[in-house]
Coordinates of C-alpha atoms in Angstrom, one line a residue:
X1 CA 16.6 26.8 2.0
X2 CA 13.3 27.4 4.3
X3 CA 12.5 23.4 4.4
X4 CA 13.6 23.8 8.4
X5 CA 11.0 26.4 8.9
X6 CA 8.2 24.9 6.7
X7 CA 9.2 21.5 8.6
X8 CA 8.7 23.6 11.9
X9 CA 5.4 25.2 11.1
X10 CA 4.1 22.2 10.1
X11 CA 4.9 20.4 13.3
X12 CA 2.6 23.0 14.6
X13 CA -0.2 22.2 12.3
X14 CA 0.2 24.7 9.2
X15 CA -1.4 22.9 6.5
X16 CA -0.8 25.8 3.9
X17 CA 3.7 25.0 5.2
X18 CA 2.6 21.3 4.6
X19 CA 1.6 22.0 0.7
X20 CA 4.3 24.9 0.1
X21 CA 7.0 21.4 1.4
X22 CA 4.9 18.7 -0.5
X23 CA 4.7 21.1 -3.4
X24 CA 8.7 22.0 -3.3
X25 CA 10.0 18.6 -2.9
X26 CA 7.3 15.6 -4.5
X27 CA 8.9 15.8 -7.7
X28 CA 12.4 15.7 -6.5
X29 CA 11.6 12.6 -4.2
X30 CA 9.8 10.7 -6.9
X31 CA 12.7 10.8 -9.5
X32 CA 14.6 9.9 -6.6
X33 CA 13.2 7.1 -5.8
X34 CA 12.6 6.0 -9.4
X35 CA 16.2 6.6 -9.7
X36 CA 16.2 4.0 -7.0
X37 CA 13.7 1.6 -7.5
X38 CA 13.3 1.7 -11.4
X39 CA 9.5 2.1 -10.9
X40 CA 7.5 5.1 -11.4
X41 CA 4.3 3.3 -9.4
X42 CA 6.3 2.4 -6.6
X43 CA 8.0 5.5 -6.2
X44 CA 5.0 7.9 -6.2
X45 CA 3.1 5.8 -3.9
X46 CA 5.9 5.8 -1.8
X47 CA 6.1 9.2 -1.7
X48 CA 2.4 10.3 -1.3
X49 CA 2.5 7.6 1.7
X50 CA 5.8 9.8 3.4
X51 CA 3.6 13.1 3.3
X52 CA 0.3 11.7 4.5
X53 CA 2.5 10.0 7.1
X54 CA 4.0 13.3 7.6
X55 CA 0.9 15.0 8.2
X56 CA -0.9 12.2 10.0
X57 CA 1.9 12.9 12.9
X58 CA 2.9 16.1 12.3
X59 CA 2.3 16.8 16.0
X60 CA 4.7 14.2 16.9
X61 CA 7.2 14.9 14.6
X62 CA 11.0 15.7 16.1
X63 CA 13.3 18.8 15.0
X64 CA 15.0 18.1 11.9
X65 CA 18.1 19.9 10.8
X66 CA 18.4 18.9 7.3
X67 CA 14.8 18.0 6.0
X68 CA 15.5 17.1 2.4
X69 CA 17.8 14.2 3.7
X70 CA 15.4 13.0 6.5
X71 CA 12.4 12.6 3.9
X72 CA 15.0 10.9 1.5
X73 CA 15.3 8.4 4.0
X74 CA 11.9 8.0 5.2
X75 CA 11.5 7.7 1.2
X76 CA 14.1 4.7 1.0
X77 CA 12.8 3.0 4.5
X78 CA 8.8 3.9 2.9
X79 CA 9.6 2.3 -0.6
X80 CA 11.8 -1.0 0.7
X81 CA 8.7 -1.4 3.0
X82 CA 6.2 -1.5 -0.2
X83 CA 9.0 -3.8 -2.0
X84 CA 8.7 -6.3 1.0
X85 CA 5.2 -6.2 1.0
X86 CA 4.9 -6.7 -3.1
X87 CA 6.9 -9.4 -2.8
X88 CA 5.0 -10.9 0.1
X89 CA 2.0 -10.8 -1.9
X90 CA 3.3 -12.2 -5.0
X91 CA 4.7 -15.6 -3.2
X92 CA 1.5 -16.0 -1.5
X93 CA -0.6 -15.5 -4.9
X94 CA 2.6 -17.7 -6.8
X95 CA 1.3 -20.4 -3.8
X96 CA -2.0 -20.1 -4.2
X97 CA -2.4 -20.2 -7.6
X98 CA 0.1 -23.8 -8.1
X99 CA -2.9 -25.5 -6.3
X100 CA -5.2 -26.2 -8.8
X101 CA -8.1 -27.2 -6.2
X102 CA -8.3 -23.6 -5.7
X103 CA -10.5 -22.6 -8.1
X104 CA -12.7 -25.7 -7.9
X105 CA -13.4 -26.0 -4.0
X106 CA -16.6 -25.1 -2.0
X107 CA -16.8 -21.7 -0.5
X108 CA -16.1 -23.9 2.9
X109 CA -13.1 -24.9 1.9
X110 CA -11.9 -21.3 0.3
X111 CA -12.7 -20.0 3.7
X112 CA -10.4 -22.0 5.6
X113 CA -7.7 -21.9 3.6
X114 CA -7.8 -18.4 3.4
X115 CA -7.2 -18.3 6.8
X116 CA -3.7 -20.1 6.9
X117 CA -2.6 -17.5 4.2
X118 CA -1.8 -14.1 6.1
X119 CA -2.0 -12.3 3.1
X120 CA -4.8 -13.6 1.6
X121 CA -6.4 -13.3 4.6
X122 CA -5.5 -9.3 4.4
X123 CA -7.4 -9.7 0.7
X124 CA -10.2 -11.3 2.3
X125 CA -10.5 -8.8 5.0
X126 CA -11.0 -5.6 2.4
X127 CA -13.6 -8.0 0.7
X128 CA -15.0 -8.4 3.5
X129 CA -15.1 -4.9 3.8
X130 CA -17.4 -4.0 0.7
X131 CA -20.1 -6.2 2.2
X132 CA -22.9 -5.0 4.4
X133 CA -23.4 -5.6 8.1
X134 CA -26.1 -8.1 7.8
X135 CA -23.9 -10.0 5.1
X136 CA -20.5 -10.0 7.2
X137 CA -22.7 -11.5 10.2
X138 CA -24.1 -13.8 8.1
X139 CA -21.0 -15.2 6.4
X140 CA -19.3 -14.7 9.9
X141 CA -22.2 -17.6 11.0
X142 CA -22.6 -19.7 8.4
X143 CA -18.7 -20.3 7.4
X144 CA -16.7 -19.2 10.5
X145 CA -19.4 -20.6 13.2
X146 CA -20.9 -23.3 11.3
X147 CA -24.1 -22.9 11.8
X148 CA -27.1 -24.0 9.6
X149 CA -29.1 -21.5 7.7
X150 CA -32.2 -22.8 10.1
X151 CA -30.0 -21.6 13.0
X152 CA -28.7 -18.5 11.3
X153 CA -32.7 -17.6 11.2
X154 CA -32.9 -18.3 14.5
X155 CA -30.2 -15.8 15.6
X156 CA -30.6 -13.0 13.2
X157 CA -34.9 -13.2 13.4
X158 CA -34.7 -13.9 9.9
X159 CA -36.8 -16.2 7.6
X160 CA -34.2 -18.8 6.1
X161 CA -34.7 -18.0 2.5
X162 CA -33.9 -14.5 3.5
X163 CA -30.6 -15.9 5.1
X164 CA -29.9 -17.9 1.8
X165 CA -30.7 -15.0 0.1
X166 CA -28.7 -12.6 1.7
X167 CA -25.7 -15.0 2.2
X168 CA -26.0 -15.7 -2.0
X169 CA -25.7 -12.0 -2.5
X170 CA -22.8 -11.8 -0.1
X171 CA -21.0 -14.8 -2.0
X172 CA -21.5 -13.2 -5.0
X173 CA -19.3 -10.4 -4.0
X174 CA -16.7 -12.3 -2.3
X175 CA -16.3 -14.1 -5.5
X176 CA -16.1 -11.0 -7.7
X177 CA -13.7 -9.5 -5.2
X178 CA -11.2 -12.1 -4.9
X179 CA -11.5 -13.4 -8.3
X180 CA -7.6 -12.9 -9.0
X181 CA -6.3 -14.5 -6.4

């Protein structure tokens, strides 16, 4: 088949080669890696994150022969990858949720255990994520720092209502975030 030559023009940066290869082989990779895995989820994430890798280093990407078996591979290597990390995520969730202070403890507490979790602290990060810049630097001083809202106030020019305030609404959406863990 032309998979060599699409595989070439894409390493040059033909996006239309890039669909024509995505659009003639997605299929056959996802059955084959639910054929594989037994999961339909896992399989087509697995393969949407092979072509955006693809793409993403397309300039960088060697000479391949047979093209249908190197994506196969990168499919297999791509969806034990996602199986490690499922797993890695349910143990640390399994752990965290057989400690019944969890639930109950002060957002203090919750912070610092976070951190001795490397995937929770991964969850907390993308929370972290959703909040604004004025609310990450004022949960960065009030629970990381441990400072007092008077000296939060004091650093960020800010009345300390405002801070309490502001660090409430920030609370609120770690909570709502992180609620299932």
């Amino acid at each position: 088949m032309g998979y060599r030559l699409l595989w070439e023009r894409i390493r040059t940066g033909d996006e239309a080669a890039f669909f024509d290869l995505y659009g003639a082989l997605y299929q056959e990779l996802v059955n084959f890696g639910i054929r594989t895995c037994g999961d339909t989820d896992l399989a087509s994430e697995a393969t949407d994150q092979v072509f955006v890798k693809i793409w993403e280093k397309r300039t960088q990407l060697e000479r391949v022969e047979n093209v249908q078996s190197y994506l196969i591979t990168f499919l297999k290597r791509r969806m034990l990858r996602l199986i490690e990390k499922q797993h890695k995520i349910n143990t640390a969730l399994q752990n965290v949720k057989a400690e019944d202070e969890w639930i109950e403890m002060p957002y203090e507490e919750f912070v610092i255990k976070v951190q001795t979790n490397e995937i929770i602290q991964i969850r907390l990060k993308e929370a972290l994520e959703k909040l604004s810049f004025r609310q990450k630097q004022l949960v960065n001083l009030k629970f990381f720092e441990g400072y007092s809202y008077e000296k939060i106030s004091e650093i960020t020019q800010m009345s300390v209502k405002t801070a309490y305030n502001t660090l409430y609404d920030a609370l609120k959406i770690l909570r709502e975030e992180l609620k299932d863990i």
